[in-house]
CSV table of C-alpha atoms in Angstrom, one decimal:
chain,number,residue,atom,x,y,z
A,29,MET,CA,75.1,118.0,109.5
A,30,ASN,CA,72.1,119.0,107.4
A,31,ILE,CA,74.3,120.0,104.5
A,32,TYR,CA,75.8,116.5,104.4
A,33,ILE,CA,72.3,115.0,104.2
A,34,TYR,CA,71.3,117.3,101.4
A,35,ILE,CA,74.5,116.5,99.5
A,36,TYR,CA,73.9,112.8,100.1
A,37,ILE,CA,70.3,113.0,98.7
A,38,TYR,CA,71.4,115.0,95.7
A,39,ILE,CA,74.2,112.5,94.8
A,40,LYS,CA,71.8,109.5,95.3
A,41,LYS,CA,69.5,111.1,92.7
A,42,SER,CA,72.4,111.7,90.4
A,43,ILE,CA,73.5,108.2,90.6
A,44,LEU,CA,70.0,106.8,89.9
A,45,ILE,CA,69.9,109.0,86.7
A,46,SER,CA,73.3,107.8,85.7
A,47,ILE,CA,72.3,104.1,86.1
A,48,THR,CA,69.0,104.6,84.2
A,49,ILE,CA,70.9,106.1,81.3
A,50,SER,CA,73.7,103.6,81.3
A,51,VAL,CA,71.8,100.3,81.8
A,52,PRO,CA,70.5,99.8,78.2
A,53,PHE,CA,74.0,100.2,76.8
A,54,LEU,CA,75.7,98.1,79.5
A,55,PHE,CA,73.4,95.1,78.9
A,56,HIS,CA,74.8,94.4,75.4
A,57,PHE,CA,77.7,92.5,76.9
A,58,SER,CA,78.2,90.1,79.8
A,59,PHE,CA,80.9,92.3,81.3
A,60,TYR,CA,78.6,95.2,81.4
A,61,LYS,CA,75.9,93.1,83.0
A,62,LYS,CA,78.3,92.4,85.8
A,63,LEU,CA,79.2,96.1,86.0
A,64,THR,CA,75.5,97.0,86.1
A,65,TYR,CA,74.8,94.5,88.8
A,66,PHE,CA,77.7,95.9,90.8
A,67,ILE,CA,76.4,99.4,90.5
A,68,LEU,CA,72.8,98.4,91.3
A,69,PHE,CA,73.9,96.3,94.2
A,70,TYR,CA,75.7,99.2,95.8
A,71,PHE,CA,72.8,101.5,95.1
A,72,ILE,CA,70.4,99.2,96.9
A,73,LEU,CA,72.9,98.8,99.7
A,74,PHE,CA,73.0,102.5,100.3
A,75,HIS,CA,69.2,102.8,100.3
A,76,PHE,CA,68.2,99.9,102.6
A,77,ILE,CA,71.2,99.3,104.8
A,78,SER,CA,73.0,101.6,107.1
A,79,LEU,CA,76.3,101.4,105.1
A,80,PRO,CA,76.5,105.1,104.6
A,81,ILE,CA,76.8,105.6,108.4
A,82,MET,CA,79.8,103.2,108.4
A,83,LEU,CA,81.6,105.0,105.6
A,84,THR,CA,83.7,108.1,105.9
A,85,PHE,CA,82.2,111.1,104.2
A,86,LYS,CA,85.0,111.1,101.6
A,87,GLY,CA,84.5,107.4,100.9
A,88,LEU,CA,80.7,107.9,100.6
A,89,LEU,CA,81.2,110.6,98.0
A,90,LEU,CA,83.7,108.6,96.0
A,91,ILE,CA,81.4,105.6,96.0
A,92,LEU,CA,78.3,107.6,95.1
A,93,LEU,CA,80.1,109.4,92.3
A,94,LEU,CA,81.6,106.1,90.9
A,95,PRO,CA,78.8,105.4,88.4
A,96,SER,CA,78.9,108.9,86.9
A,97,ARG,CA,82.7,108.8,86.5
A,98,LEU,CA,82.4,105.5,84.8
A,99,LEU,CA,79.6,106.8,82.6
A,100,SER,CA,81.8,109.7,81.6
A,101,PHE,CA,84.5,107.3,80.6
A,102,ILE,CA,82.0,105.3,78.5
A,103,ILE,CA,80.8,108.4,76.7
A,104,LYS,CA,84.4,109.5,75.9
A,105,TYR,CA,85.7,106.1,74.8
A,106,PRO,CA,84.6,106.2,71.1
A,107,PHE,CA,86.5,109.5,70.7
A,108,ILE,CA,89.7,109.1,72.9
A,109,LYS,CA,89.8,105.3,73.3
A,110,GLY,CA,90.8,103.7,76.6
A,111,ILE,CA,93.8,103.7,79.0
A,112,PRO,CA,97.0,103.9,77.0
A,113,GLY,CA,98.9,100.7,76.6
A,114,LYS,CA,98.1,97.1,76.0
A,115,TYR,CA,94.4,97.5,76.7
A,116,GLN,CA,93.8,100.8,75.0
A,117,HIS,CA,91.5,99.3,72.4
A,118,ASN,CA,89.8,96.9,74.8
A,119,PHE,CA,86.9,98.8,76.2
A,120,SER,CA,86.0,96.4,79.0
A,121,LYS,CA,89.5,96.1,80.4
A,122,SER,CA,90.2,99.9,80.1
A,123,LEU,CA,86.9,100.5,82.0
A,124,PHE,CA,88.0,98.0,84.6
A,125,ILE,CA,91.4,99.8,85.0
A,126,LYS,CA,89.5,103.0,85.5
A,127,LEU,CA,87.3,101.4,88.2
A,128,CYS,CA,90.3,99.9,90.0
A,129,ARG,CA,92.1,103.3,90.0
A,130,LEU,CA,89.1,105.0,91.6
A,131,ILE,CA,88.6,102.3,94.2
A,132,GLN,CA,92.2,102.6,95.3
A,133,LEU,CA,91.6,106.2,96.3
A,134,LEU,CA,89.1,105.2,99.0
A,135,PRO,CA,90.1,105.7,102.6
A,136,VAL,CA,91.6,102.6,104.2
A,137,SER,CA,88.7,102.1,106.6
A,138,ASP,CA,86.2,102.2,103.8
A,139,LYS,CA,88.1,99.6,101.9
A,140,GLY,CA,87.6,97.3,104.9
A,141,THR,CA,83.9,98.2,105.2
A,142,LEU,CA,83.3,97.3,101.5
A,143,ASN,CA,85.1,94.0,101.8
A,144,PHE,CA,82.0,92.1,103.0
A,145,ILE,CA,82.3,89.2,100.6
A,146,SER,CA,84.4,86.5,102.3
A,147,THR,CA,86.6,83.9,100.4
A,148,ASN,CA,84.2,81.2,101.6
A,149,PHE,CA,81.2,83.0,100.0
A,150,LEU,CA,83.2,83.8,96.9
A,151,LEU,CA,84.2,80.1,96.3
A,152,ASN,CA,81.1,78.4,97.5
A,153,LYS,CA,78.4,80.8,96.3
A,154,ILE,CA,79.6,83.3,93.7
A,155,MET,CA,81.9,80.9,91.8
A,156,LYS,CA,79.3,78.3,91.6
A,157,LEU,CA,76.8,80.9,90.4
A,158,TYR,CA,79.1,82.1,87.6
A,159,HIS,CA,80.4,78.8,86.4
A,160,THR,CA,78.8,75.4,85.7
A,161,ARG,CA,78.7,72.8,88.4
A,162,HIS,CA,80.1,70.3,85.9
A,163,PHE,CA,83.2,72.6,85.3
A,164,LEU,CA,83.9,73.2,89.0
A,165,GLY,CA,82.9,69.6,89.8
A,166,GLU,CA,86.2,68.5,88.2
A,167,LEU,CA,88.0,70.3,91.1
A,168,ASN,CA,88.1,68.0,94.1
A,169,ASN,CA,87.1,69.5,97.4
A,170,PHE,CA,86.7,72.9,95.8
A,171,GLY,CA,85.9,75.5,98.5
A,172,LYS,CA,86.6,73.1,101.3
A,173,LYS,CA,88.5,74.4,104.3
A,174,PHE,CA,92.0,73.1,105.1
A,175,ASP,CA,92.6,75.0,108.3
A,176,ASP,CA,91.5,78.2,109.9
A,177,GLN,CA,92.8,80.4,107.1
A,178,SER,CA,92.9,78.5,103.9
A,179,TYR,CA,90.6,76.8,101.3
A,180,TRP,CA,91.2,74.2,98.6
A,181,ILE,CA,90.8,75.1,95.0
A,182,HIS,CA,91.7,71.6,94.2
A,183,GLU,CA,92.9,68.9,96.5
A,184,SER,CA,94.4,65.9,94.6
A,185,PRO,CA,92.2,62.8,95.3
A,186,ASN,CA,95.4,60.9,95.9
A,187,ARG,CA,96.9,63.4,98.4
A,188,ASN,CA,96.1,61.4,101.5
A,189,ARG,CA,96.5,57.9,99.8
A,190,ASN,CA,99.7,58.4,98.0
A,191,LYS,CA,102.6,56.8,99.9
A,192,ASN,CA,105.0,59.3,98.3
A,193,LYS,CA,102.7,62.3,98.9
A,194,SER,CA,105.7,64.4,100.1
A,195,ASP,CA,106.6,64.6,96.4
A,196,ASP,CA,103.2,65.7,95.3
A,197,PRO,CA,103.2,69.5,94.6
A,198,ILE,CA,100.9,71.9,96.4
A,199,ILE,CA,100.6,75.5,95.2
A,200,VAL,CA,99.8,77.8,98.1
A,201,TYR,CA,98.3,80.9,96.5
A,202,LEU,CA,98.7,84.2,98.3
A,203,HIS,CA,96.4,86.8,96.8
A,204,GLY,CA,97.1,90.4,96.0
A,205,GLY,CA,95.1,93.5,97.0
A,206,SER,CA,97.6,95.7,98.9
A,207,TYR,CA,96.6,93.9,102.1
A,208,TYR,CA,93.3,95.9,101.9
A,209,PHE,CA,91.2,93.8,99.6
A,210,ASP,CA,90.2,90.1,99.7
A,211,ASN,CA,90.4,87.3,97.2
A,212,SER,CA,88.6,88.4,94.0
A,213,LEU,CA,86.6,86.6,91.4
A,214,ASN,CA,89.2,87.5,88.7
A,215,GLN,CA,92.1,86.0,90.7
A,216,MET,CA,90.2,82.7,91.4
A,217,GLU,CA,89.3,82.4,87.7
A,218,SER,CA,92.9,82.9,86.6
A,219,LEU,CA,94.1,80.4,89.2
A,220,ILE,CA,91.7,77.7,88.0
A,221,GLY,CA,92.6,78.6,84.4
A,222,ILE,CA,96.3,77.9,85.2
A,223,TYR,CA,95.4,74.6,86.8
A,224,GLN,CA,93.2,73.6,83.8
A,225,LEU,CA,95.8,74.6,81.2
A,226,LEU,CA,98.5,72.7,83.1
A,227,GLN,CA,96.3,69.5,83.2
A,228,ASN,CA,95.4,69.8,79.5
A,229,THR,CA,99.1,70.2,78.6
A,230,THR,CA,99.9,67.2,80.8
A,231,THR,CA,97.4,65.1,78.9
A,232,ILE,CA,99.0,66.0,75.6
A,233,THR,CA,102.6,65.3,76.7
A,234,THR,CA,101.7,61.9,78.2
A,235,THR,CA,101.5,60.4,74.7
A,236,THR,CA,105.0,61.5,73.8
A,237,THR,CA,107.0,61.4,77.0
A,238,THR,CA,109.7,59.0,78.0
A,239,ASN,CA,109.7,56.8,81.1
A,240,ASP,CA,111.6,59.5,83.0
A,241,ASP,CA,109.0,62.1,82.0
A,242,ARG,CA,106.1,60.1,83.3
A,243,THR,CA,107.3,60.9,86.9
A,244,SER,CA,106.8,64.6,86.1
A,245,VAL,CA,103.4,63.9,84.5
A,246,GLU,CA,102.3,62.0,87.6
A,247,ARG,CA,103.3,64.9,89.8
A,248,LYS,CA,101.2,67.3,87.7
A,249,LYS,CA,98.2,65.0,88.0
A,250,ASN,CA,98.7,65.0,91.8
A,251,LEU,CA,99.0,68.8,92.0
A,252,SER,CA,96.8,70.5,94.6
A,253,ILE,CA,96.1,74.2,95.0
A,254,LEU,CA,95.4,75.9,98.3
A,255,VAL,CA,94.3,79.5,98.8
A,256,LEU,CA,95.4,81.5,101.9
A,257,ASP,CA,92.5,83.5,103.2
A,258,TYR,CA,94.5,86.0,105.3
A,259,LYS,CA,93.0,88.8,107.3
A,260,LEU,CA,93.1,92.4,106.0
A,261,ALA,CA,94.9,95.5,107.2
A,262,SER,CA,91.8,97.5,106.2
A,263,LYS,CA,90.0,95.6,108.9
A,264,GLY,CA,92.6,96.3,111.6
A,265,TYR,CA,94.9,93.3,111.0
A,266,LYS,CA,98.2,95.1,110.2
A,267,MET,CA,101.3,93.7,108.8
A,268,PRO,CA,102.9,91.3,109.7
A,269,TYR,CA,99.6,89.5,110.9
A,270,GLN,CA,99.3,87.9,107.4
A,271,LEU,CA,102.8,86.5,107.7
A,272,ASN,CA,101.9,84.7,110.9
A,273,GLN,CA,98.8,83.2,109.2
A,274,LEU,CA,101.0,82.0,106.3
A,275,ILE,CA,103.5,80.5,108.8
A,276,SER,CA,100.6,78.6,110.5
A,277,THR,CA,99.2,77.1,107.3
A,278,TYR,CA,102.7,76.3,106.0
A,279,LYS,CA,103.5,74.4,109.3
A,280,ASN,CA,100.2,72.5,109.0
A,281,LEU,CA,101.2,71.3,105.5
A,282,ILE,CA,104.7,70.4,106.5
A,283,TYR,CA,103.5,68.5,109.6
A,284,GLN,CA,101.3,66.4,107.4
A,285,GLY,CA,104.3,65.3,105.4
A,286,ASN,CA,104.1,67.7,102.4
A,287,THR,CA,107.5,69.0,101.3
A,288,ASN,CA,107.0,69.9,97.6
A,289,LEU,CA,105.4,73.3,98.3
A,290,ILE,CA,105.1,76.1,95.8
A,291,LEU,CA,104.4,79.6,97.0
A,292,MET,CA,102.6,81.7,94.4
A,293,GLY,CA,101.8,85.3,95.2
A,294,ASP,CA,100.7,88.3,93.2
A,295,SER,CA,101.2,91.9,94.3
A,296,ALA,CA,100.8,92.0,98.1
A,297,GLY,CA,100.8,88.2,98.0
A,298,GLY,CA,104.2,88.4,96.3
A,299,ASN,CA,105.4,90.6,99.2
A,300,LEU,CA,104.1,88.0,101.6
A,301,ALA,CA,106.0,85.2,99.9
A,302,ILE,CA,109.2,87.2,99.9
A,303,THR,CA,109.0,88.2,103.5
A,304,PHE,CA,108.1,84.6,104.4
A,305,LEU,CA,111.5,83.5,102.9
A,306,GLN,CA,113.2,86.1,105.1
A,307,HIS,CA,111.3,84.8,108.1
A,308,LEU,CA,112.6,81.3,107.4
A,309,ARG,CA,116.2,82.5,106.9
A,310,LEU,CA,116.2,84.5,110.1
A,311,THR,CA,114.6,81.7,112.1
A,312,ASN,CA,117.0,79.1,110.7
A,313,ASN,CA,120.0,81.4,111.5
A,314,ASN,CA,118.8,81.9,115.0
A,315,ASN,CA,118.7,78.1,115.4
A,316,ASN,CA,122.2,77.8,114.0
A,317,ASN,CA,120.8,76.2,110.8
A,318,ASN,CA,120.0,73.0,112.7
A,319,ASN,CA,117.7,71.3,110.2
A,320,ASN,CA,116.6,68.8,112.9
A,321,SER,CA,115.3,71.6,115.1
A,322,PRO,CA,111.5,71.6,115.3
A,323,ALA,CA,111.6,75.4,114.9
A,324,ASN,CA,113.2,75.1,111.5
A,325,LEU,CA,110.9,74.8,108.5
A,326,PRO,CA,112.1,73.7,105.0
A,327,TYR,CA,112.1,76.3,102.3
A,328,PRO,CA,109.4,76.0,99.6
A,329,LYS,CA,110.7,74.1,96.6
A,330,SER,CA,109.5,76.8,94.2
A,331,LEU,CA,108.4,80.4,94.2
A,332,ILE,CA,106.1,82.2,91.7
A,333,LEU,CA,106.0,86.0,92.0
A,334,ILE,CA,103.5,88.0,89.9
A,335,SER,CA,104.2,91.8,90.1
A,336,PRO,CA,105.5,91.4,93.7
A,337,TRP,CA,105.2,94.4,96.0
A,338,CYS,CA,108.8,94.5,96.9
A,339,LYS,CA,108.9,98.1,98.2
A,340,ILE,CA,105.9,99.0,100.3
A,341,VAL,CA,106.7,102.7,100.8
A,342,PRO,CA,107.7,104.7,97.7
A,343,GLU,CA,110.2,107.6,97.8
A,344,ILE,CA,109.5,111.1,96.4
A,345,SER,CA,112.4,110.5,94.1
A,346,ASP,CA,110.6,107.5,92.5
A,347,TYR,CA,108.2,109.9,90.8
A,348,THR,CA,110.8,111.4,88.5
A,349,LYS,CA,111.4,111.0,84.8
A,350,GLY,CA,113.3,107.8,84.2
A,351,HIS,CA,111.7,105.7,87.0
A,352,SER,CA,108.9,103.4,86.1
A,353,MET,CA,106.7,104.9,88.8
A,354,TYR,CA,106.7,108.2,86.8
A,355,ASP,CA,107.1,106.9,83.3
A,356,ASN,CA,104.3,104.3,83.6
A,357,ASN,CA,101.9,106.3,85.6
A,358,GLN,CA,99.6,106.8,82.6
A,359,TYR,CA,99.4,103.1,81.8
A,360,ASP,CA,99.2,101.2,85.0
A,361,ILE,CA,96.4,100.1,87.4
A,362,ILE,CA,98.5,101.5,90.3
A,363,GLU,CA,99.0,105.3,90.2
A,364,TRP,CA,101.3,107.5,92.1
A,365,LYS,CA,98.5,109.4,93.8
A,366,ALA,CA,97.3,106.1,95.3
A,367,VAL,CA,100.6,104.9,96.7
A,368,LYS,CA,102.2,108.2,97.8
A,369,LYS,CA,100.0,108.4,100.9
A,370,LEU,CA,102.2,105.7,102.5
A,371,ILE,CA,105.2,108.1,102.5
A,372,ASP,CA,103.6,110.1,105.3
A,373,ASN,CA,101.6,107.5,107.0
A,374,THR,CA,102.0,103.7,107.2
A,375,SER,CA,99.9,103.2,110.3
A,376,PRO,CA,96.8,101.9,108.4
A,377,LEU,CA,99.0,99.1,106.9
A,378,ILE,CA,101.9,98.3,109.2
A,379,ARG,CA,101.9,97.8,113.0
A,380,ASP,CA,102.9,100.9,114.8
A,381,ASP,CA,105.9,99.3,116.6
A,382,LEU,CA,107.4,98.2,113.3
A,383,SER,CA,109.2,100.2,110.5
A,384,PRO,CA,108.8,99.4,106.8
A,385,GLN,CA,112.6,99.2,106.8
A,386,ASN,CA,112.4,95.6,107.8
A,387,LEU,CA,113.1,92.4,105.9
A,388,ILE,CA,109.9,90.8,107.1
A,389,ILE,CA,107.9,93.9,106.1
A,390,SER,CA,109.4,95.6,103.0
A,391,PRO,CA,112.9,94.5,101.8
A,392,GLY,CA,112.8,97.2,99.2
A,393,ASN,CA,112.8,99.9,101.8
A,394,LEU,CA,116.2,98.8,103.0
A,395,PRO,CA,119.5,99.0,101.2
A,396,TYR,CA,119.8,95.7,99.3
A,397,ASN,CA,122.5,93.3,100.4
A,398,ILE,CA,123.3,90.1,98.6
A,399,ASP,CA,124.1,88.4,101.9
A,400,ASP,CA,120.4,88.7,102.9
A,401,TRP,CA,119.4,86.4,100.1
A,402,ILE,CA,122.3,84.1,99.4
A,403,ASP,CA,121.4,81.6,102.0
A,404,ILE,CA,117.8,81.1,100.9
A,405,ASP,CA,117.5,77.7,99.2
A,406,THR,CA,114.5,78.6,97.1
A,407,LEU,CA,116.5,81.3,95.4
A,408,GLN,CA,119.9,79.8,95.2
A,409,LYS,CA,120.2,76.0,95.5
A,410,SER,CA,119.9,73.3,92.8
A,411,ASN,CA,116.5,71.4,92.8
A,412,TYR,CA,114.8,74.7,93.7
A,413,SER,CA,113.2,77.2,91.4
A,414,THR,CA,111.9,80.8,91.2
A,415,PHE,CA,109.8,82.6,88.6
A,416,VAL,CA,109.1,86.3,88.5
A,417,ILE,CA,106.9,88.2,86.0
A,418,MET,CA,106.3,91.9,85.8
A,419,GLY,CA,104.9,94.4,83.3
A,420,GLU,CA,106.9,96.6,81.0
A,421,TYR,CA,104.3,99.4,81.6
A,422,GLU,CA,104.1,98.7,85.4
A,423,THR,CA,104.8,101.4,87.9
A,424,LEU,CA,106.4,98.9,90.3
A,425,ARG,CA,108.6,97.5,87.5
A,426,ASP,CA,111.9,99.1,88.6
A,427,ASP,CA,111.4,98.1,92.3
A,428,ILE,CA,110.9,94.5,91.1
A,429,LEU,CA,113.9,94.5,88.9
A,430,ASN,CA,116.0,95.9,91.8
A,431,TRP,CA,114.9,93.0,94.0
A,432,CYS,CA,115.6,90.5,91.2
A,433,GLN,CA,119.1,91.8,90.8
A,434,TYR,CA,120.1,91.1,94.4
A,435,ALA,CA,117.9,88.1,95.3
A,436,VAL,CA,118.3,86.0,92.2
A,437,ASN,CA,121.2,87.6,90.4
A,438,SER,CA,119.1,88.8,87.5
A,439,THR,CA,120.7,90.9,84.8
A,440,LEU,CA,117.4,92.2,83.5
A,441,SER,CA,117.2,96.0,83.3
A,442,SER,CA,114.5,98.5,82.5
A,443,PRO,CA,113.7,98.4,78.7
A,444,ILE,CA,115.4,101.5,77.2
A,445,LYS,CA,112.9,101.6,74.3
A,446,HIS,CA,109.3,100.7,73.8
A,447,THR,CA,109.1,97.3,72.1
A,448,GLN,CA,105.7,97.7,70.6
A,449,GLY,CA,104.3,94.7,72.5
A,450,ILE,CA,106.7,92.2,70.9
A,451,PHE,CA,108.4,89.8,73.2
A,452,ASP,CA,112.2,89.8,72.8
A,453,LYS,CA,114.1,87.3,75.0
A,454,ASN,CA,117.2,89.5,74.9
A,455,ILE,CA,115.2,92.4,76.5
A,456,HIS,CA,112.4,90.8,78.4
A,457,GLN,CA,113.8,87.5,79.8
A,458,PHE,CA,116.5,86.3,82.2
A,459,VAL,CA,117.1,82.6,82.8
A,460,SER,CA,119.8,81.5,85.2
A,461,THR,CA,122.7,79.6,83.8
A,462,LYS,CA,124.4,78.2,86.9
A,463,ASN,CA,124.3,74.4,86.8
A,464,ASP,CA,124.7,74.2,90.6
A,465,GLY,CA,122.1,76.8,91.5
A,466,ALA,CA,118.4,77.3,91.5
A,467,TYR,CA,116.5,77.5,88.2
A,468,VAL,CA,115.4,81.1,87.9
A,469,LYS,CA,113.3,82.8,85.2
A,470,CYS,CA,112.4,86.5,85.2
A,471,ILE,CA,110.0,87.8,82.6
A,472,ILE,CA,109.0,91.3,81.6
A,473,GLU,CA,105.6,91.3,79.7
A,474,PRO,CA,105.8,93.7,76.8
A,475,LYS,CA,103.3,96.5,77.4
A,476,GLY,CA,102.2,94.6,80.5
A,477,ILE,CA,100.7,96.2,83.6
A,478,HIS,CA,100.6,95.4,87.3
A,479,ASP,CA,99.2,91.9,88.1
A,480,ALA,CA,97.8,91.4,84.6
A,481,SER,CA,98.1,87.6,84.8
A,482,MET,CA,95.7,87.3,87.7
A,483,ILE,CA,93.5,90.4,87.2
A,484,PHE,CA,93.1,90.8,83.4
A,485,GLU,CA,93.6,87.3,82.0
A,486,ASN,CA,90.8,85.6,84.0
A,487,ASP,CA,88.5,85.3,80.9
A,488,ILE,CA,90.7,82.3,80.1
A,489,LEU,CA,88.1,80.3,82.1
A,490,LYS,CA,85.4,81.2,79.6
A,491,GLU,CA,87.7,80.0,76.8
A,492,PHE,CA,88.0,76.7,78.6
A,493,GLN,CA,84.3,76.3,78.9
A,494,LYS,CA,84.0,76.8,75.1
A,495,HIS,CA,87.1,74.8,74.2
A,496,THR,CA,87.8,72.2,76.8
A,497,THR,CA,90.9,70.9,75.1
A,498,MET,CA,92.7,74.2,74.9
A,499,ASN,CA,96.4,73.8,75.7
A,500,LEU,CA,99.7,75.6,75.5
A,501,GLN,CA,99.9,75.0,71.8
A,502,THR,CA,96.5,76.5,71.0
A,503,ILE,CA,96.3,79.3,73.6
A,504,ASN,CA,96.5,82.9,72.5
A,505,LYS,CA,100.0,83.7,73.8
A,506,ASP,CA,99.6,87.4,73.6
A,507,LYS,CA,96.2,87.7,75.2
A,508,TYR,CA,97.1,85.3,78.0
A,509,PHE,CA,100.8,86.1,78.1
A,510,GLY,CA,101.3,85.9,81.9
A,511,ILE,CA,99.3,82.7,82.3
A,512,TYR,CA,101.1,81.1,79.4
A,513,GLN,CA,104.5,81.9,81.0
A,514,ILE,CA,103.4,80.6,84.4
A,515,VAL,CA,102.2,77.3,83.0
A,516,GLU,CA,105.3,76.9,80.9
A,517,PHE,CA,107.4,77.4,84.0
A,518,LEU,CA,105.3,74.9,86.0
A,519,ASN,CA,105.7,72.4,83.2
A,520,GLU,CA,109.5,72.9,83.4
A,521,ILE,CA,109.8,72.4,87.2
A,522,LEU,CA,107.1,69.7,88.0
């Protein structure tokens, strides 16, 4: 036991030296200020709170060595640049990818221990600290609870007064984080950026729209956004606990008379959205598709999936040349060494009495069958719509493409050549052509990585604070590729 104490003291001294050296450099930019505050916060935490006792020894070592590893990256950057790919020449984003990769290696229990910032605290304290009250003040009921497991980002002021409120859209956002991590600042900023961009674009189109288009404009102005605050597997709430929480919130919205619901999920949130559709299908089938049955819930009108986690447990064969898991390992935020642990042990994530080979857990771990998806209205019927975006350099890309092929009849395939970051609709886009079916759009972002729309494009909010009239016509379509595509899709369906 004494040797652990000596190692702990030695590492703490090392981390203090690392921080002392790095602070002057880091304070040149706001991102580095945030990173420095992050490092200092954890350092203080280890000194004055008993957090080390709560962490595993492996987790403690990884956390304490984190600043020195990041400092090593900083020193090497001028000579070897950043993570290969879209952000290779973007120091702050390359550094963030490095940080995320390291954090993913933490033991599951430590991920739960370090998730001490609640969604409530994030929305009502941190967001209001980082962004002006005037800017957030434009979001009605921002941070207000809807039910036991959800908060409003924006609740349309007309939601409870509008006689036709069933037609008013509500985006239910399901956050990513491998079911181990909570809502993050980046995700909330991107979500607000999407809303703001949609409203600005709406304002522009109102001067040129026809009478028919004004109905769409009105729906956009009555758009609400709700965030699901599901419990984490890293804190003992294993799959499908999160699915049951989504079902509860979805029912609450339906019972209030809302029917124009849009599920939007990134990464694990995308998995949650997909498995929710399967839950509805299986429940409806058990009730003989009796739409009047109180047990039957209507399908969401639209689905937005951002790098959805379609296949929870990878296979050894995935890490071979020609598969995106292998080919994109050097580029992506998700590495093979982080996900391969699930091959031997799913118990930290999935309830022990359930197998990942289950449509309400991990559809990608089952042989795909078109019959499992053909009866889902959101994916197949007219007046419904589905949007999927993934990265060309994403390790999960092939799993997502496989799901798209069976679930929405996509003809997209893995790009056979690097496209140098140039978007080519013939290579990177699929749009459904069936007149009597759902509107489907699948997009591959050139050089894109996992969940870039929500994790790496969040600085769009700072752009809005500088340029309040920014819209789809003036946005940097390469820098904010994912957000641009999402807003364009929303403009098409609302």
